[in-house]
XYZ file of C-alpha atoms in Angstrom:
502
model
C 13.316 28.730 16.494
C 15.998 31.367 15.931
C 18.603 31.928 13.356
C 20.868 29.605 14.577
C 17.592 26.853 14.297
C 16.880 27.350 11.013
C 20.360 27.367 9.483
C 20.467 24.191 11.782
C 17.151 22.387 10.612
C 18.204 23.426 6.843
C 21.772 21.865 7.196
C 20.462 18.887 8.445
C 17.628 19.079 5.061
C 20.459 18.935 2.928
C 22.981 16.521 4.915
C 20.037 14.205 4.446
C 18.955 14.672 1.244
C 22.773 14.687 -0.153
C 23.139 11.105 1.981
C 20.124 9.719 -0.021
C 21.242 10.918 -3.115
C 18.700 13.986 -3.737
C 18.207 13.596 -7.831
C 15.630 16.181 -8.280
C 16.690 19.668 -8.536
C 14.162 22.913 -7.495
C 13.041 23.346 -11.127
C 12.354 19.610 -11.365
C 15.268 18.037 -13.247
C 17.379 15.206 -12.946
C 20.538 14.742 -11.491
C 22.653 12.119 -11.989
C 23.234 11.082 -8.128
C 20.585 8.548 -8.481
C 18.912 7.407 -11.568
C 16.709 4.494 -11.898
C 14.268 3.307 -15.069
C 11.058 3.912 -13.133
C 8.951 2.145 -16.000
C 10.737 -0.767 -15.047
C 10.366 -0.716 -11.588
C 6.708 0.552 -11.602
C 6.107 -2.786 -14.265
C 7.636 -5.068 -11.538
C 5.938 -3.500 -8.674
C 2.376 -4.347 -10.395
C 3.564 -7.651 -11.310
C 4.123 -8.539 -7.559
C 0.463 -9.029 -7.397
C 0.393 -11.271 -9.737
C 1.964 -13.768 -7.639
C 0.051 -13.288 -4.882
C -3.728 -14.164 -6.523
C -5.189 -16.793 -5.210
C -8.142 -18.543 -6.651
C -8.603 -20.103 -10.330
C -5.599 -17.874 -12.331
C -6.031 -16.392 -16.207
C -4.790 -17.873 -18.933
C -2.681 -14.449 -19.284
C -1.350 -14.870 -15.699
C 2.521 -13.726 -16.113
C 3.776 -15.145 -12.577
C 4.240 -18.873 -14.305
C 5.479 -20.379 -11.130
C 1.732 -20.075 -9.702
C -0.643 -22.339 -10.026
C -4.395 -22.248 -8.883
C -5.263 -22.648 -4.932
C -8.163 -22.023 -2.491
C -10.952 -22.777 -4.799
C -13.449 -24.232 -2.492
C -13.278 -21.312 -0.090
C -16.224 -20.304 1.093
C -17.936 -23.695 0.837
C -18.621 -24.573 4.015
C -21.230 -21.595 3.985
C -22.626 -22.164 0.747
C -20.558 -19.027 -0.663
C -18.436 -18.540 -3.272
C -15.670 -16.668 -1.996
C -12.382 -18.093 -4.306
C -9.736 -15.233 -5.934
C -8.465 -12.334 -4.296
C -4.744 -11.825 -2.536
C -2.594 -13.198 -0.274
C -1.990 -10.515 1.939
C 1.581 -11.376 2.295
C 3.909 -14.748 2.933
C 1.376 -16.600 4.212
C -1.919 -18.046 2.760
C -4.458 -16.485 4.746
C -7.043 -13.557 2.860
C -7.518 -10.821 5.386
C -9.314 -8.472 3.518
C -9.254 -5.261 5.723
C -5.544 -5.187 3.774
C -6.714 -6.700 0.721
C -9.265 -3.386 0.352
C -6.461 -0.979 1.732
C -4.298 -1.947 -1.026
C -6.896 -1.807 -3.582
C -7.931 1.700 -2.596
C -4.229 2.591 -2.956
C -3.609 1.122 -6.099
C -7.094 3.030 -7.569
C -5.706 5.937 -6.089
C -2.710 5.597 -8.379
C -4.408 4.807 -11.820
C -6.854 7.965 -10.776
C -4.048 10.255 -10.155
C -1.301 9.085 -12.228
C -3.444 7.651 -15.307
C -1.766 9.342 -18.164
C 1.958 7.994 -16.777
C 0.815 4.924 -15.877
C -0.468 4.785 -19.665
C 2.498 5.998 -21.296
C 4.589 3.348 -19.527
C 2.012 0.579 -21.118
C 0.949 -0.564 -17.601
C -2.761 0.825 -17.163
C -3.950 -2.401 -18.317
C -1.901 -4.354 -16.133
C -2.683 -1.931 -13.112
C -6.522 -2.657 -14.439
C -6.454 -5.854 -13.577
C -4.883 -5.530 -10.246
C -7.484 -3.509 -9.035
C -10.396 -5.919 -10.469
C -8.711 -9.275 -9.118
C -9.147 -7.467 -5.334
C -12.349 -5.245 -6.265
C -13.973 -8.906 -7.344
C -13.060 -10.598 -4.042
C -14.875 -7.649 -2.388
C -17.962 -7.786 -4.090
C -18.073 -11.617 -3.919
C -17.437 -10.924 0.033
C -20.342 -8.564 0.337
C -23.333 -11.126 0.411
C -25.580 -8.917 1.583
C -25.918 -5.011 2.649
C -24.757 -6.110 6.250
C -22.969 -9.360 5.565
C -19.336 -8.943 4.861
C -17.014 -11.511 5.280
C -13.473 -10.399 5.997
C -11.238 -13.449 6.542
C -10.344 -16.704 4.769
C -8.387 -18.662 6.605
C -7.176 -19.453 10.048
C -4.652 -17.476 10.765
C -2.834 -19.262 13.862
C -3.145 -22.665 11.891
C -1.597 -21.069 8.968
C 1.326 -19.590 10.512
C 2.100 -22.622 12.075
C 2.030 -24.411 8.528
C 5.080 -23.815 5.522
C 2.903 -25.031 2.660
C 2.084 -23.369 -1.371
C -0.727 -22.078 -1.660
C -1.313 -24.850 -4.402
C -1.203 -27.474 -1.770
C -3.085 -25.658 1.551
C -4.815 -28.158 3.786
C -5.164 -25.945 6.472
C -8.188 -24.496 7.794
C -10.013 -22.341 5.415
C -12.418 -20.975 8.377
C -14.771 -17.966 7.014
C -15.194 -14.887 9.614
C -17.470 -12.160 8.953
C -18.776 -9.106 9.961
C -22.669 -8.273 10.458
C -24.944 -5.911 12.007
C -25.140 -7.855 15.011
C -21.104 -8.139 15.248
C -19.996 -5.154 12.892
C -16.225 -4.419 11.848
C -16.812 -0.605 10.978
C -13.030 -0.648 9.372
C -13.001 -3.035 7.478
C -16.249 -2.090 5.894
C -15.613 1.476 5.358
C -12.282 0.091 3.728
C -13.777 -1.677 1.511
C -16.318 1.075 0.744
C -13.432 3.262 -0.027
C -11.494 0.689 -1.962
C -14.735 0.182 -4.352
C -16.030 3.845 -4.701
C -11.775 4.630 -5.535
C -12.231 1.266 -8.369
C -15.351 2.728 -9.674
C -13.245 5.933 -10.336
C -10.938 3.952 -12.678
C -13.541 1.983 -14.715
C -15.880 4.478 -15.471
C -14.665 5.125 -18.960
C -13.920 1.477 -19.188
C -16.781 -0.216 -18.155
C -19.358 1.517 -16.746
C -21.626 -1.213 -16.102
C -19.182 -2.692 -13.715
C -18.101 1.118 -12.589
C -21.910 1.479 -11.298
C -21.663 -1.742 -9.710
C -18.648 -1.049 -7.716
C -20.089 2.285 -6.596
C -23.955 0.618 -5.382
C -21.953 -1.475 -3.418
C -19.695 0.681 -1.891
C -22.175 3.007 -0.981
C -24.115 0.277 1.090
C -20.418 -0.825 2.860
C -20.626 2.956 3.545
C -24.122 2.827 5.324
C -23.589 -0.669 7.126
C -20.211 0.963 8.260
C -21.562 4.022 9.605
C -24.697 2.916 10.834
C -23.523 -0.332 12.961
C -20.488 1.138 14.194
C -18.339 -1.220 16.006
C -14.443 -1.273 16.233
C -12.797 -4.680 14.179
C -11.179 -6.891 15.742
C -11.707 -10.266 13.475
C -8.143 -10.599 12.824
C -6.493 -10.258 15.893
C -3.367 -10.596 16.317
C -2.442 -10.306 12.539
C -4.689 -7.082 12.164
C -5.639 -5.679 15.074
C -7.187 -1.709 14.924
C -5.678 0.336 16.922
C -6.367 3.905 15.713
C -10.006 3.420 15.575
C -13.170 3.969 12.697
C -13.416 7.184 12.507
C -9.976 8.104 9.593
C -11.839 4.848 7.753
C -15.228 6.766 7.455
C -13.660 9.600 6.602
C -11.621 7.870 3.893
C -14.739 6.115 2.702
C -16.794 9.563 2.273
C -14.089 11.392 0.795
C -13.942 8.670 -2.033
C -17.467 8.077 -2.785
C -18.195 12.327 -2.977
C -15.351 11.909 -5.280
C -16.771 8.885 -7.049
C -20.524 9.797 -7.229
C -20.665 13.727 -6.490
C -23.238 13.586 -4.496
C -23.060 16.397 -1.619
C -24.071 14.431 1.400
C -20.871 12.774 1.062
C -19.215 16.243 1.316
C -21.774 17.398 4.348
C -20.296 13.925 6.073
C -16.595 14.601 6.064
C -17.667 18.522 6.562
C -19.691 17.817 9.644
C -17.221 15.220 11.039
C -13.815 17.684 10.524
C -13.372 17.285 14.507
C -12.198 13.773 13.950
C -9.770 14.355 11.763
C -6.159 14.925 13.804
C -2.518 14.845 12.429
C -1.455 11.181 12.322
C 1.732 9.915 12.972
C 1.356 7.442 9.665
C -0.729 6.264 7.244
C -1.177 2.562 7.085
C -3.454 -0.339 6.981
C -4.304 0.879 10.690
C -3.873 5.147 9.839
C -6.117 6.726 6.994
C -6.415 10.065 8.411
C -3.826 11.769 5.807
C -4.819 9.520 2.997
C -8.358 11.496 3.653
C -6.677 14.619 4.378
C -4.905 14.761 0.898
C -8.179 14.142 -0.836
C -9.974 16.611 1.119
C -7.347 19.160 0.910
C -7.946 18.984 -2.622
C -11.197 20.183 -2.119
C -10.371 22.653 0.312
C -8.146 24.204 -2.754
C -11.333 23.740 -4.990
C -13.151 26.515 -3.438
C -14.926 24.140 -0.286
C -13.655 26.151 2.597
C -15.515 24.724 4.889
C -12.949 21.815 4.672
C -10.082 23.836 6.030
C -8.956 21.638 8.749
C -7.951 18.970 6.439
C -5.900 20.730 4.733
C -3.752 21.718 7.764
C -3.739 18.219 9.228
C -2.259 17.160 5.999
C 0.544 19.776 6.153
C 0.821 18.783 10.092
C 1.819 15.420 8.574
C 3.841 16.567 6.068
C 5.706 18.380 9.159
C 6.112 15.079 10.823
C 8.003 13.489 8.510
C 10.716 16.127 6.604
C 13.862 15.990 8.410
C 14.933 19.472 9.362
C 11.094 20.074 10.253
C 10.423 22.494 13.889
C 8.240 19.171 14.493
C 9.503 16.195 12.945
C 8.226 12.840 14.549
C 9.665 10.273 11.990
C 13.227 9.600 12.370
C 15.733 8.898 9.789
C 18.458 5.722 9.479
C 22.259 7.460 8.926
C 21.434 6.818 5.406
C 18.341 8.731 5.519
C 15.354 6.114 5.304
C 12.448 7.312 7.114
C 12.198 4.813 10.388
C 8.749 4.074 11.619
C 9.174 1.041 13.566
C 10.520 -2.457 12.874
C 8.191 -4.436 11.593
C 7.949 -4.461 8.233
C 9.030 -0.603 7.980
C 8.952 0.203 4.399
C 5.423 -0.228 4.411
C 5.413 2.719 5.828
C 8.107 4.284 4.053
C 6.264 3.749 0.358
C 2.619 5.253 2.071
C 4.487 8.162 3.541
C 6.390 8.778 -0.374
C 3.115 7.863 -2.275
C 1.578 10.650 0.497
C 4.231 13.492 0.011
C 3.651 12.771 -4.061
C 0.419 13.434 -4.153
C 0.017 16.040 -1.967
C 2.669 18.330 -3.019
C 1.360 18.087 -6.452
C -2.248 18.986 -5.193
C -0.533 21.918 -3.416
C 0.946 23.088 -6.956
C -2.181 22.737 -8.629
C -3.860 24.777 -6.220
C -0.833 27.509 -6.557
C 0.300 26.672 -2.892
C 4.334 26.979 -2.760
C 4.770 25.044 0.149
C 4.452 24.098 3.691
C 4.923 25.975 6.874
C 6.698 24.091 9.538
C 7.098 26.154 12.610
C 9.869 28.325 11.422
C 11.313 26.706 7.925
C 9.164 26.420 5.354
C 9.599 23.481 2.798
C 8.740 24.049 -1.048
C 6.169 21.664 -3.508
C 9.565 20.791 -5.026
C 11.760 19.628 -1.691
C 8.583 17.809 -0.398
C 8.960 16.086 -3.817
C 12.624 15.950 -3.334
C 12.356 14.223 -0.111
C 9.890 11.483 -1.269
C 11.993 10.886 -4.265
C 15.336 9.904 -2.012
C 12.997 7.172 -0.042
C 11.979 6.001 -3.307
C 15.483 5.578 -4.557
C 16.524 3.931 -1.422
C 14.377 1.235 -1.790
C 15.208 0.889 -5.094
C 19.203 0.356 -4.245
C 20.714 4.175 -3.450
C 21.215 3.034 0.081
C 24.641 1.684 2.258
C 23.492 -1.416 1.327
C 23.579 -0.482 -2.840
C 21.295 -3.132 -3.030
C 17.454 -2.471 -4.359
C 14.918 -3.871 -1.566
C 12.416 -4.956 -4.746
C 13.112 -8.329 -5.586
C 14.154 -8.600 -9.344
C 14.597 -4.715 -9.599
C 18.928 -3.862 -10.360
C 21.382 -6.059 -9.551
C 21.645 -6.909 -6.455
C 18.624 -7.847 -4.304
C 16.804 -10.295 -1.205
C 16.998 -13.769 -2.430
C 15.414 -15.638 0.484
C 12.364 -13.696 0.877
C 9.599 -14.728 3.462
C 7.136 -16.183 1.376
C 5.713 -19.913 1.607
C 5.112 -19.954 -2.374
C 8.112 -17.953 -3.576
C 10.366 -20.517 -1.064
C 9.292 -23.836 -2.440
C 9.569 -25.197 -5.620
C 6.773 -24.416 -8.195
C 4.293 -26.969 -8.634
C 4.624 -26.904 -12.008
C 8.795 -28.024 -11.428
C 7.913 -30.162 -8.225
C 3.885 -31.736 -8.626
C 4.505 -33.574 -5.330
C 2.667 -32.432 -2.403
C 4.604 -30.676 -0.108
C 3.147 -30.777 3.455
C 3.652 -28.704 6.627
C 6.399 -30.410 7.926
C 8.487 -31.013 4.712
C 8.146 -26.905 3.815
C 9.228 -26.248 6.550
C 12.115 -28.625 7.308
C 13.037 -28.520 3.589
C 12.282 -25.621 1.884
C 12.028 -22.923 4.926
C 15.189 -23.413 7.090
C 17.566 -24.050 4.025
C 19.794 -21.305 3.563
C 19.357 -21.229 -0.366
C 17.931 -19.089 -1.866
C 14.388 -19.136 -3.371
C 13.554 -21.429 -6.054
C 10.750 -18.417 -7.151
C 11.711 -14.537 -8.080
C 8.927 -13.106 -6.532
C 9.277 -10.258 -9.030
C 8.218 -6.665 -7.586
C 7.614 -7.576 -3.832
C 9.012 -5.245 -2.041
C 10.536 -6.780 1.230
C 10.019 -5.288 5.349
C 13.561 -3.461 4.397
C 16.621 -2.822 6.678
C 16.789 -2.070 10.161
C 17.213 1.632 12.097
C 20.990 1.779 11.034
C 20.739 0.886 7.542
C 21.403 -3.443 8.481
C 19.741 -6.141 6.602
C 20.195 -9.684 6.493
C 19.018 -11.790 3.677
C 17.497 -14.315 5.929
C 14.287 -16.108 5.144
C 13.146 -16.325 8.682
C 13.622 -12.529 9.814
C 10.333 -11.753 8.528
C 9.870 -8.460 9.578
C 12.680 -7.567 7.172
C 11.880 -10.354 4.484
C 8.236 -10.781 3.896
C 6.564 -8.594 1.366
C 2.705 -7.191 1.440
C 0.533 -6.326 -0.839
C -0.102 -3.065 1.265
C 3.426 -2.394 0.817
C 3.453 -2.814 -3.031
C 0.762 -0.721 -3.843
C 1.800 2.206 -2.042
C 4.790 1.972 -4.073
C 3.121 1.830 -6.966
C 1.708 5.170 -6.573
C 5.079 6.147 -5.561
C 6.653 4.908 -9.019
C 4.070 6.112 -10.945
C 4.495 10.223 -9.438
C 7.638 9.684 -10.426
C 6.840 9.170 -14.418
C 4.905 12.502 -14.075
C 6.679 14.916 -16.538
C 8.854 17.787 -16.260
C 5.962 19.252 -14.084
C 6.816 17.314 -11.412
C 9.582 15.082 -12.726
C 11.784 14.728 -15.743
C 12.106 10.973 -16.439
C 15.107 9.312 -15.512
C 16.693 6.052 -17.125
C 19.720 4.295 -15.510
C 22.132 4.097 -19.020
């Protein structure tokens, strides 16, 4: 790129960034373009799970307008397989997301413990990670028995019930070493060995537990490889097992130390490539921050990581030689349409943490063809998506339910969209949710508090309408990426200086 590129590429930087209301200056400070009370939204966006738990709910359960559901599940195979999350509107348990958003959410309380504290919500973030770690180790029946679904999905979809009153299907699908789901179980390995990281000065007992089961997810994974398809069409994989096994390793070498861990990711480098996302589907720069941490440690032999993960980087800062992820004309990072802030909060919670890993390890930045972005405009960047969602957008309307003052009030959610059962006992079938609670246009009876919805469209639309899903229905996947998002955001004046909306 010549002269006339990079004054190009770094004009477009700060059109961008000045659209989305950049708030963080070079040195770290706040502006006051766009500031929100992140302790407030990072409280909210661990509440959200709250009102997705299924099972038999705690006396201490905040989300009042829940009540208990699914408790026979498992039954029919003599298993007890009750609690866990919804994954999203519906009432189905798929837990290749369930463990997904579990590893994120560990991955927050590891690397953002002391903000998370000092905002009173480690406890609350505790038991987030514990309702889906429990599911898990409930689901793992044996060292190659796994199930992986509650729930039929098609019947489900099909139905507009609470979860209070579900009478459809509750059919049980697992994975084994005769029909392996290599995936889901290295998800789950990674989303127990990241748990066992969090309780270890809590409860070690149950820290030790975590770990001896993740590490035999990790073996059935690896040793019956098979590509999952149990969930198909709802979660299909279409990048493949290999950025899940190299998720898994990364987080049990950092969970347990123990070297062959390191040797795995080491001797399998050549899978790792530069994603276009990470997702439910996409782990390869989730591994690749980790690993790049290492690589910084001193493990050389780890060096590919650490590019990949600035190839990423690359991919998604506008003004980039190599950018692959547009931008809305109010500067939201567009993946594609269905439910795209899912990937928006991954690709922030990603930036976070990895530009604070390269400022730890004294790295000033990353090299993208000709322009070179700093630890601090990475940061930058990330911040503006985070403040979009939160309501610095066209819109000026926050895309977490409850969070400002303006926000979705019809969201796509079968429990949020009908009356509680505490306010309305009566059962409410299939045909009566749908009839009366799903096609009305009022709005929700429940404030789903924290979810964050699918988000506006590529030019910065949105339509509060129950059944556009894909821009109304919330995830847990979704959440949790925010929550590490929120929570870098809390970090201090060596990353951030706090900001409070007055």
């Amino acid at each position: 790129m010549g002269r006339v590129g990079i004054i190009s590429g770094f004009l477009l930087w700060w059109i961008l960034t000045s659209r989305s209301g950049l708030a963080v200056e070079e040195n770290g400070s706040c502006s006051s373009a766009a500031a929100f009370n992140y302790r407030d939204a990072l409280g909210k966006a661990i509440l959200f799970f709250e009102g997705q738990r299924s099972g038999k709910l705690p006396s201490n359960q905040r989300a009042k307008w829940r009540g208990d559901s699914a408790l026979s599940d498992g039954e029919p195979e003599n298993v007890k397989l009750s609690g866990g999350y919804f994954d999203s509107g519906d009432n189905v348990k798929f837990v290749w997301p369930m463990a997904y958003s579990v590893s994120l959410l560990s991955w927050a309380a590891v690397e953002y413990k002391t903000q998370i504290s000092s905002a009173n919500q480690l406890s609350y973030l505790q038991s987030a990670i514990r309702w889906g770690a429990n599911f898990i180790l409930k689901a793992h029946t044996s060292p190659t028995t796994f199930y992986i679904q509650v729930g039929d999905g098609n019947a489900d979809h099909q139905c507009w019930e609470r979860p209070e009153d579900m009478d459809t299907p509750r059919t049980l699908y697992k994975i084994t070493s005769s029909s392996p789901g290599t995936e889901v179980a290295a998800e789950a390995a990674a989303a127990l060995a990241a748990a066992s990281i969090v309780f270890k000065s809590v409860q070690s007992n149950y820290s030790s537990g975590l770990l001896r089961h993740s590490k035999l997810l990790f073996e059935f994974a690896d040793t019956h490889r098979g590509s999952y398809g149990g969930s198909c069409p709802f979660y299909c994989s279409y990048s493949g097992y290999q950025d899940e096994l190299l998720w898994a390793a990364a987080w049990l070498y950092k969970a347990s130390g123990d070297n062959k861990y390191l040797s795995y990711v080491s001797n399998n480098q050549g899978w790792s490539q530069a994603a276009p996302e990470f997702s439910w589907d996409n782990k390869f720069a989730g591994a690749q921050a980790l690993l790049a941490k290492e690589y910084l440690r001193g493990k050389k032999n780890l060096a590919k990581f650490k590019s990949d993960a600035d190839l990423f980087v690359c991919k998604l800062m506008p003004g980039s030689s190599s950018v692959q992820i547009r931008t809305t004309p109010g500067g939201l990072l567009y993946t594609r349409d269905s439910s795209n802030l899912q990937y928006v909060t991954s690709a922030s919670m990603f930036l976070l943490a990895y530009s604070k890993t390269l400022k730890a390890g004294g790295i000033s930045g990353v090299q993208c063809g000709s322009v070179k972005f700093s630890t601090s405009q990475i940061r930058s960047f990330a911040k503006t998506q985070v403040d979009y969602i939160l309501g610095n957008n066209p819109k000026k309307m926050s895309y977490m339910v409850g969070f400002g003052t303006k926000y979705p009030l019809r969201l796509h959610h079968r429990a949020a969209s009908i009356a509680s059962i505490h306010a309305h006992p009566a059962k409410v079938d299939c045909n009566e949710g749908m009839s009366t609670w799903y096609s009305t246009n009022n709005p929700n009876p429940n404030t789903h508090i924290g979810a964050i919805v699918g988000g506006p469209d590529s030019n910065d639309q949105f339509n509060d309408v129950r059944s556009e899903y894909s821009h109304l229905e919330p995830t847990t996947y979704m959440n949790a990426a925010m929550v590490g998002s929120i929570a870098a955001l809390l970090a201090g004046n060596q990353d951030y200086e706090y900001c409070s909306k007055i």
